[in-house]
Amino acid sequence: MGDQPTLAVVGATGAVGTVMCELLSSRRNVWGEIRVVASKRSVGRTLFVRGAELPVLELAPDVFDGVDVAMFDVPDEVSAEWAPIAVQHGAIAVDNSGAFRMDRDVPLVVPEINPEQVRNRPRGIIANANCTTLAMIVAIAPLHHEYGLKELVIASYQSVSGAGKAGVDALLDQLQRVAGDRTLGSRSGNVRQAIGDDLGPFPAPLALNVVPWAGSLRDAGWSSEELKVRNETRKILGLPDLKISATCVRVPVVTGHSVAVHAVFGTEVDCEDAREVLRHAPGVILVDEPQSGEFPMPIDAVGTDPAWVGRLRRSIDDPRALDFFVVGDNLRKGSALNTAQIAELVAAELTTRA
């Protein structure tokens, strides 16, 4: 290894991979050689990263030769196959998929919360959390450290980019179909009729609608997204018995996941003290001026790194509970940024060790 570690970005041509490459160009330079890797169909393309045009390399075992850190943004099944191969070739894998998140030998890391866990990687793999979990947890963690979290009830309002390019295309196409017809949404069935059967990756139209479903069906009617939020939050905070109930909703927003949070703590909370906690929390920006219409909203949070937090209120019926609203860019902190931050922690470790 040279002065700076070598990085491979696997899935570099995808929606999140593109953001990863942008972040590599805008964040502090901690890398030596950078390799951009994708499937065979992307070979022949070049990507502009950190001032250089880099050729896209085909995903193959030898692409990891000499690589110190490999960031993965690929489907679960691809990560499950290729992250161990990267490790076998000497790389530390930082994986953005769901393949390893709940593996007890793989740390689930949010650098603002549990950065020390990057060294606890017996399989050579570090997992990145789900984008909905990441939208809220950097705000929840400092409040937990102050008051002792006991229970969470949340509702997410998830953007269509969480379903990839197909989700964004589906929403924008549907909006074109309904634009200009002011009768739509005033009678049952007329939105469905205007949009037709081309729903993209969603079970119902998104234009002029919200869909109380994200993910795939699991036992007892829960969705995979709702269970991810529950299980990942418990693991990141080190609270295996934390009571969590989540309802995940898809909304007609391009980018930016929002979460309405009802958090119950072990001690009575003071709203102004809680605001002070959040003002000083890393990765959080407090936007809480309802009298002047200043709230966290995805149209403002998109393209930014922090979690935007506001609408902070102490529960009327329980002095131990806070209600608030959190918004985060699901392609940045919710995916690419957190992965890049984890990789930078590993780079610092490797550079120190060299």
CSV table of C-alpha atoms in Angstrom, one decimal:
chain,number,residue,atom,x,y,z
A,1,MET,CA,0.0,0.0,0.0
A,2,GLY,CA,1.2,3.5,-0.9
A,3,ASP,CA,0.8,6.7,1.1
A,4,GLN,CA,-2.9,6.6,0.4
A,5,PRO,CA,-5.1,3.5,0.2
A,6,THR,CA,-6.6,2.3,-3.1
A,7,LEU,CA,-10.4,2.4,-3.4
A,8,ALA,CA,-12.8,0.5,-5.7
A,9,VAL,CA,-16.4,1.8,-6.2
A,10,VAL,CA,-18.5,-1.1,-7.2
A,11,GLY,CA,-21.8,-0.1,-8.8
A,12,ALA,CA,-20.3,3.3,-9.8
A,13,THR,CA,-22.7,3.9,-12.7
A,14,GLY,CA,-25.9,3.5,-10.6
A,15,ALA,CA,-27.9,6.3,-9.0
A,16,VAL,CA,-26.1,6.0,-5.6
A,17,GLY,CA,-22.8,5.1,-7.2
A,18,THR,CA,-23.0,8.4,-9.2
A,19,VAL,CA,-23.4,10.3,-6.0
A,20,MET,CA,-20.5,8.4,-4.5
A,21,CYS,CA,-18.3,9.5,-7.3
A,22,GLU,CA,-19.5,13.1,-6.8
A,23,LEU,CA,-18.7,12.9,-3.1
A,24,LEU,CA,-15.2,11.6,-3.9
A,25,SER,CA,-14.6,14.8,-5.9
A,26,SER,CA,-16.0,17.1,-3.3
A,27,ARG,CA,-14.8,15.7,0.0
A,28,ARG,CA,-11.3,15.7,1.5
A,29,ASN,CA,-9.0,13.6,-0.6
A,30,VAL,CA,-7.9,10.5,1.4
A,31,TRP,CA,-7.5,8.1,-1.5
A,32,GLY,CA,-4.7,7.2,-3.9
A,33,GLU,CA,-5.9,5.2,-6.9
A,34,ILE,CA,-9.6,5.0,-7.5
A,35,ARG,CA,-11.2,2.3,-9.6
A,36,VAL,CA,-14.8,2.5,-10.8
A,37,VAL,CA,-16.5,-0.8,-11.3
A,38,ALA,CA,-19.8,-1.9,-12.8
A,39,SER,CA,-21.4,-4.7,-14.8
A,40,LYS,CA,-20.3,-5.7,-18.3
A,41,ARG,CA,-22.8,-3.4,-20.0
A,42,SER,CA,-21.2,-0.3,-18.5
A,43,VAL,CA,-17.7,-1.2,-19.7
A,44,GLY,CA,-16.5,1.4,-22.2
A,45,ARG,CA,-17.9,4.3,-20.3
A,46,THR,CA,-15.8,6.8,-18.4
A,47,LEU,CA,-16.7,8.6,-15.2
A,48,PHE,CA,-15.3,11.9,-14.1
A,49,VAL,CA,-13.9,11.5,-10.5
A,50,ARG,CA,-11.7,13.9,-8.7
A,51,GLY,CA,-10.6,15.7,-11.8
A,52,ALA,CA,-9.9,12.6,-13.9
A,53,GLU,CA,-11.7,10.5,-16.5
A,54,LEU,CA,-11.7,7.0,-15.2
A,55,PRO,CA,-12.6,4.0,-17.3
A,56,VAL,CA,-15.4,1.7,-16.0
A,57,LEU,CA,-14.0,-1.7,-15.2
A,58,GLU,CA,-16.0,-4.9,-15.3
A,59,LEU,CA,-16.8,-6.5,-12.0
A,60,ALA,CA,-14.4,-9.5,-11.8
A,61,PRO,CA,-12.2,-11.0,-9.1
A,62,ASP,CA,-9.0,-9.4,-10.4
A,63,VAL,CA,-10.4,-5.9,-10.2
A,64,PHE,CA,-9.8,-6.1,-6.4
A,65,ASP,CA,-6.1,-7.0,-6.7
A,66,GLY,CA,-4.3,-4.2,-4.8
A,67,VAL,CA,-7.5,-2.6,-3.5
A,68,ASP,CA,-7.6,-1.6,0.2
A,69,VAL,CA,-11.2,-0.6,0.5
A,70,ALA,CA,-14.2,-1.5,-1.8
A,71,MET,CA,-17.4,0.4,-1.5
A,72,PHE,CA,-20.4,-1.5,-2.9
A,73,ASP,CA,-23.7,-0.2,-4.1
A,74,VAL,CA,-25.3,-3.1,-5.9
A,75,PRO,CA,-28.3,-5.4,-5.3
A,76,ASP,CA,-28.2,-7.6,-2.2
A,77,GLU,CA,-27.5,-10.8,-4.1
A,78,VAL,CA,-24.5,-9.2,-5.9
A,79,SER,CA,-23.1,-7.9,-2.7
A,80,ALA,CA,-23.6,-11.3,-1.1
A,81,GLU,CA,-21.5,-12.9,-3.8
A,82,TRP,CA,-18.8,-10.2,-4.4
A,83,ALA,CA,-18.1,-8.6,-1.1
A,84,PRO,CA,-16.5,-11.8,0.2
A,85,ILE,CA,-14.5,-12.0,-3.0
A,86,ALA,CA,-13.2,-8.5,-2.4
A,87,VAL,CA,-12.2,-9.5,1.1
A,88,GLN,CA,-10.4,-12.6,-0.2
A,89,HIS,CA,-8.3,-10.3,-2.4
A,90,GLY,CA,-7.3,-8.2,0.6
A,91,ALA,CA,-9.9,-5.4,0.5
A,92,ILE,CA,-12.2,-4.2,3.3
A,93,ALA,CA,-15.7,-4.1,2.0
A,94,VAL,CA,-18.1,-1.3,2.9
A,95,ASP,CA,-21.5,-2.5,1.7
A,96,ASN,CA,-24.6,-0.4,1.0
A,97,SER,CA,-27.0,-3.3,0.4
A,98,GLY,CA,-29.0,-5.2,2.9
A,99,ALA,CA,-27.0,-8.4,2.5
A,100,PHE,CA,-25.0,-8.2,5.7
A,101,ARG,CA,-26.7,-5.6,7.9
A,102,MET,CA,-28.0,-8.1,10.5
A,103,ASP,CA,-25.0,-10.5,10.4
A,104,ARG,CA,-23.6,-10.4,13.9
A,105,ASP,CA,-20.1,-10.6,12.6
A,106,VAL,CA,-20.6,-7.4,10.4
A,107,PRO,CA,-20.8,-4.0,12.1
A,108,LEU,CA,-23.6,-1.7,11.1
A,109,VAL,CA,-22.0,1.7,11.3
A,110,VAL,CA,-23.2,5.3,11.4
A,111,PRO,CA,-20.0,7.4,11.9
A,112,GLU,CA,-21.8,10.1,14.0
A,113,ILE,CA,-23.0,7.4,16.4
A,114,ASN,CA,-20.8,4.3,16.5
A,115,PRO,CA,-17.5,5.0,14.6
A,116,GLU,CA,-15.5,2.6,16.9
A,117,GLN,CA,-17.4,-0.3,15.3
A,118,VAL,CA,-15.5,0.0,12.0
A,119,ARG,CA,-12.6,-2.0,13.7
A,120,ASN,CA,-15.0,-4.8,14.7
A,121,ARG,CA,-15.2,-6.6,11.4
A,122,PRO,CA,-14.3,-10.3,11.7
A,123,ARG,CA,-15.6,-10.9,8.2
A,124,GLY,CA,-13.8,-7.9,6.7
A,125,ILE,CA,-17.1,-6.4,5.8
A,126,ILE,CA,-18.8,-3.2,7.2
A,127,ALA,CA,-22.5,-2.6,6.5
A,128,ASN,CA,-24.3,0.6,5.7
A,129,ALA,CA,-27.9,1.1,7.1
A,130,ASN,CA,-31.1,1.4,5.1
A,131,CYS,CA,-31.8,4.9,3.9
A,132,THR,CA,-35.0,5.3,6.0
A,133,THR,CA,-33.1,4.4,9.2
A,134,LEU,CA,-30.3,6.8,8.3
A,135,ALA,CA,-32.8,9.6,7.7
A,136,MET,CA,-33.8,9.6,11.4
A,137,ILE,CA,-31.1,7.9,13.5
A,138,VAL,CA,-28.5,10.7,13.6
A,139,ALA,CA,-31.3,12.8,15.3
A,140,ILE,CA,-32.5,10.1,17.6
A,141,ALA,CA,-29.1,9.0,18.9
A,142,PRO,CA,-28.1,12.2,20.7
A,143,LEU,CA,-31.5,12.4,22.3
A,144,HIS,CA,-31.1,8.8,23.4
A,145,HIS,CA,-27.8,9.6,25.0
A,146,GLU,CA,-29.4,12.5,26.8
A,147,TYR,CA,-32.7,11.0,28.0
A,148,GLY,CA,-32.5,7.2,27.5
A,149,LEU,CA,-34.7,6.0,24.6
A,150,LYS,CA,-37.4,3.4,25.5
A,151,GLU,CA,-39.8,3.3,22.6
A,152,LEU,CA,-40.2,4.6,19.0
A,153,VAL,CA,-43.3,5.0,16.9
A,154,ILE,CA,-42.5,6.3,13.4
A,155,ALA,CA,-44.2,6.9,10.1
A,156,SER,CA,-41.9,7.4,7.1
A,157,TYR,CA,-42.7,9.4,4.0
A,158,GLN,CA,-40.3,7.9,1.4
A,159,SER,CA,-39.4,9.4,-1.9
A,160,VAL,CA,-39.5,7.5,-5.2
A,161,SER,CA,-35.8,7.6,-5.7
A,162,GLY,CA,-35.6,5.0,-2.9
A,163,ALA,CA,-36.9,2.6,-5.6
A,164,GLY,CA,-34.1,3.6,-8.0
A,165,LYS,CA,-34.3,5.3,-11.5
A,166,ALA,CA,-37.5,3.2,-12.3
A,167,GLY,CA,-39.2,4.8,-9.3
A,168,VAL,CA,-38.3,8.4,-10.4
A,169,ASP,CA,-39.3,7.7,-14.0
A,170,ALA,CA,-42.6,6.3,-12.9
A,171,LEU,CA,-43.5,9.3,-10.9
A,172,LEU,CA,-42.4,11.9,-13.5
A,173,ASP,CA,-44.3,10.0,-16.2
A,174,GLN,CA,-47.4,9.9,-14.1
A,175,LEU,CA,-47.2,13.6,-13.3
A,176,GLN,CA,-47.1,14.3,-17.0
A,177,ARG,CA,-50.3,12.3,-17.5
A,178,VAL,CA,-52.2,14.1,-14.8
A,179,ALA,CA,-51.0,17.6,-15.4
A,180,GLY,CA,-53.6,20.1,-16.5
A,181,ASP,CA,-56.7,18.0,-15.6
A,182,ARG,CA,-58.1,19.7,-12.6
A,183,THR,CA,-60.9,17.1,-12.2
A,184,LEU,CA,-58.4,14.4,-11.2
A,185,GLY,CA,-58.5,13.3,-7.6
A,186,SER,CA,-62.1,14.5,-7.1
A,187,ARG,CA,-63.7,11.2,-7.9
A,188,SER,CA,-62.8,7.6,-7.0
A,189,GLY,CA,-61.0,5.9,-9.8
A,190,ASN,CA,-60.2,8.8,-12.1
A,191,VAL,CA,-56.6,9.1,-11.1
A,192,ARG,CA,-56.1,5.3,-11.8
A,193,GLN,CA,-57.9,5.7,-15.1
A,194,ALA,CA,-55.7,8.6,-16.2
A,195,ILE,CA,-52.4,6.8,-15.2
A,196,GLY,CA,-53.3,3.4,-16.5
A,197,ASP,CA,-51.5,0.2,-15.7
A,198,ASP,CA,-47.9,1.5,-16.0
A,199,LEU,CA,-47.2,1.8,-12.2
A,200,GLY,CA,-43.4,1.2,-12.3
A,201,PRO,CA,-42.1,-0.4,-9.2
A,202,PHE,CA,-45.1,0.7,-7.1
A,203,PRO,CA,-48.4,-1.1,-6.3
A,204,ALA,CA,-50.6,1.9,-7.0
A,205,PRO,CA,-50.3,5.4,-8.7
A,206,LEU,CA,-48.0,7.9,-6.9
A,207,ALA,CA,-49.1,11.0,-8.6
A,208,LEU,CA,-51.8,12.8,-6.5
A,209,ASN,CA,-51.6,10.0,-4.0
A,210,VAL,CA,-49.7,8.4,-1.2
A,211,VAL,CA,-49.2,4.6,-0.9
A,212,PRO,CA,-48.9,3.1,2.6
A,213,TRP,CA,-46.4,0.5,1.5
A,214,ALA,CA,-42.7,0.3,0.8
A,215,GLY,CA,-40.7,-2.9,0.5
A,216,SER,CA,-41.9,-6.5,0.2
A,217,LEU,CA,-44.4,-8.5,2.3
A,218,ARG,CA,-43.3,-10.1,5.5
A,219,ASP,CA,-45.0,-12.1,8.3
A,220,ALA,CA,-48.1,-10.6,10.0
A,221,GLY,CA,-48.6,-7.9,7.3
A,222,TRP,CA,-45.3,-6.0,8.0
A,223,SER,CA,-43.2,-4.8,5.1
A,224,SER,CA,-39.5,-5.4,4.7
A,225,GLU,CA,-38.8,-1.7,5.0
A,226,GLU,CA,-40.7,-1.5,8.3
A,227,LEU,CA,-38.7,-4.4,9.8
A,228,LYS,CA,-35.4,-3.0,8.5
A,229,VAL,CA,-36.1,0.3,10.5
A,230,ARG,CA,-36.8,-1.7,13.6
A,231,ASN,CA,-33.9,-4.2,13.4
A,232,GLU,CA,-31.3,-1.7,12.2
A,233,THR,CA,-32.1,0.9,14.8
A,234,ARG,CA,-31.8,-1.6,17.6
A,235,LYS,CA,-28.4,-2.8,16.3
A,236,ILE,CA,-26.9,0.7,15.7
A,237,LEU,CA,-28.0,2.0,19.1
A,238,GLY,CA,-27.1,-1.2,20.9
A,239,LEU,CA,-30.7,-1.5,22.2
A,240,PRO,CA,-31.8,-5.1,21.3
A,241,ASP,CA,-35.0,-4.8,23.2
A,242,LEU,CA,-36.1,-1.4,22.1
A,243,LYS,CA,-39.8,-1.2,21.3
A,244,ILE,CA,-40.2,0.1,17.7
A,245,SER,CA,-43.3,0.3,15.5
A,246,ALA,CA,-42.9,1.7,11.9
A,247,THR,CA,-45.3,2.4,9.1
A,248,CYS,CA,-43.5,3.1,5.8
A,249,VAL,CA,-45.3,5.2,3.2
A,250,ARG,CA,-44.3,6.1,-0.4
A,251,VAL,CA,-45.0,9.7,-1.4
A,252,PRO,CA,-44.8,11.7,-4.6
A,253,VAL,CA,-41.4,13.2,-3.9
A,254,VAL,CA,-38.4,12.6,-6.1
A,255,THR,CA,-35.6,12.6,-3.5
A,256,GLY,CA,-35.7,13.0,0.3
A,257,HIS,CA,-37.1,10.6,2.9
A,258,SER,CA,-39.1,12.1,5.8
A,259,VAL,CA,-39.9,10.5,9.1
A,260,ALA,CA,-42.5,11.6,11.7
A,261,VAL,CA,-41.1,10.4,15.1
A,262,HIS,CA,-42.8,9.8,18.4
A,263,ALA,CA,-40.0,9.0,20.9
A,264,VAL,CA,-40.5,7.9,24.5
A,265,PHE,CA,-37.6,8.3,26.9
A,266,GLY,CA,-36.8,7.0,30.4
A,267,THR,CA,-36.9,10.5,31.9
A,268,GLU,CA,-38.9,13.6,31.5
A,269,VAL,CA,-37.8,15.8,28.6
A,270,ASP,CA,-37.6,19.5,28.2
A,271,CYS,CA,-38.3,20.7,24.7
A,272,GLU,CA,-35.8,23.6,24.7
A,273,ASP,CA,-33.1,21.4,26.2
A,274,ALA,CA,-33.8,18.9,23.4
A,275,ARG,CA,-33.4,21.6,20.8
A,276,GLU,CA,-30.0,22.4,22.3
A,277,VAL,CA,-29.0,18.8,22.1
A,278,LEU,CA,-30.0,18.7,18.4
A,279,ARG,CA,-28.3,22.0,17.6
A,280,HIS,CA,-25.0,20.6,18.7
A,281,ALA,CA,-25.5,17.1,17.3
A,282,PRO,CA,-23.1,16.1,14.4
A,283,GLY,CA,-24.9,15.6,11.1
A,284,VAL,CA,-28.0,17.4,12.2
A,285,ILE,CA,-29.4,20.8,11.3
A,286,LEU,CA,-32.3,22.2,13.3
A,287,VAL,CA,-35.0,23.9,11.2
A,288,ASP,CA,-37.8,24.6,13.7
A,289,GLU,CA,-39.6,28.0,13.2
A,290,PRO,CA,-43.2,27.0,12.6
A,291,GLN,CA,-44.4,30.6,13.2
A,292,SER,CA,-42.5,31.7,10.0
A,293,GLY,CA,-43.2,28.5,8.1
A,294,GLU,CA,-39.7,27.0,8.5
A,295,PHE,CA,-39.9,23.2,8.7
A,296,PRO,CA,-37.8,20.3,7.5
A,297,MET,CA,-38.9,19.5,3.9
A,298,PRO,CA,-37.5,17.3,1.2
A,299,ILE,CA,-37.5,20.2,-1.4
A,300,ASP,CA,-35.0,22.0,0.8
A,301,ALA,CA,-33.0,19.0,2.2
A,302,VAL,CA,-32.3,17.4,-1.2
A,303,GLY,CA,-28.7,17.7,-2.2
A,304,THR,CA,-27.5,18.4,1.4
A,305,ASP,CA,-25.7,16.1,3.8
A,306,PRO,CA,-27.4,16.7,7.3
A,307,ALA,CA,-30.6,15.3,8.7
A,308,TRP,CA,-33.0,18.3,8.9
A,309,VAL,CA,-35.0,18.2,12.2
A,310,GLY,CA,-38.0,20.3,13.2
A,311,ARG,CA,-41.6,20.4,14.5
A,312,LEU,CA,-40.1,19.5,17.9
A,313,ARG,CA,-42.8,19.2,20.6
A,314,ARG,CA,-43.1,17.6,23.9
A,315,SER,CA,-46.0,15.2,23.9
A,316,ILE,CA,-49.2,16.6,25.4
A,317,ASP,CA,-50.0,13.4,27.2
A,318,ASP,CA,-46.6,12.1,28.2
A,319,PRO,CA,-43.8,14.4,29.6
A,320,ARG,CA,-41.3,11.7,28.7
A,321,ALA,CA,-42.1,11.8,25.0
A,322,LEU,CA,-41.0,14.0,22.1
A,323,ASP,CA,-42.6,14.3,18.7
A,324,PHE,CA,-40.6,15.7,15.8
A,325,PHE,CA,-40.1,15.5,12.0
A,326,VAL,CA,-36.8,14.5,10.2
A,327,VAL,CA,-35.9,14.8,6.6
A,328,GLY,CA,-32.7,13.5,4.9
A,329,ASP,CA,-31.5,13.1,1.3
A,330,ASN,CA,-31.8,9.3,0.8
A,331,LEU,CA,-29.2,9.2,-1.9
A,332,ARG,CA,-26.6,11.2,0.2
A,333,LYS,CA,-26.6,10.5,3.9
A,334,GLY,CA,-29.1,7.7,3.3
A,335,SER,CA,-26.8,5.9,1.0
A,336,ALA,CA,-23.7,7.3,-0.6
A,337,LEU,CA,-22.5,9.7,2.1
A,338,ASN,CA,-22.7,7.3,5.0
A,339,THR,CA,-20.9,4.7,2.9
A,340,ALA,CA,-18.2,7.2,2.0
A,341,GLN,CA,-17.8,8.3,5.7
A,342,ILE,CA,-17.4,4.7,6.8
A,343,ALA,CA,-14.7,4.2,4.0
A,344,GLU,CA,-12.9,7.3,5.2
A,345,LEU,CA,-12.7,6.0,8.7
A,346,VAL,CA,-11.2,2.8,7.4
A,347,ALA,CA,-8.8,4.9,5.2
A,348,ALA,CA,-7.6,6.8,8.3
A,349,GLU,CA,-7.0,3.5,10.1
A,350,LEU,CA,-5.0,2.0,7.3
A,351,THR,CA,-3.0,5.2,6.8
A,352,THR,CA,-2.2,5.3,10.5
A,353,ARG,CA,-1.2,1.7,10.5
A,354,ALA,CA,1.0,2.0,7.3
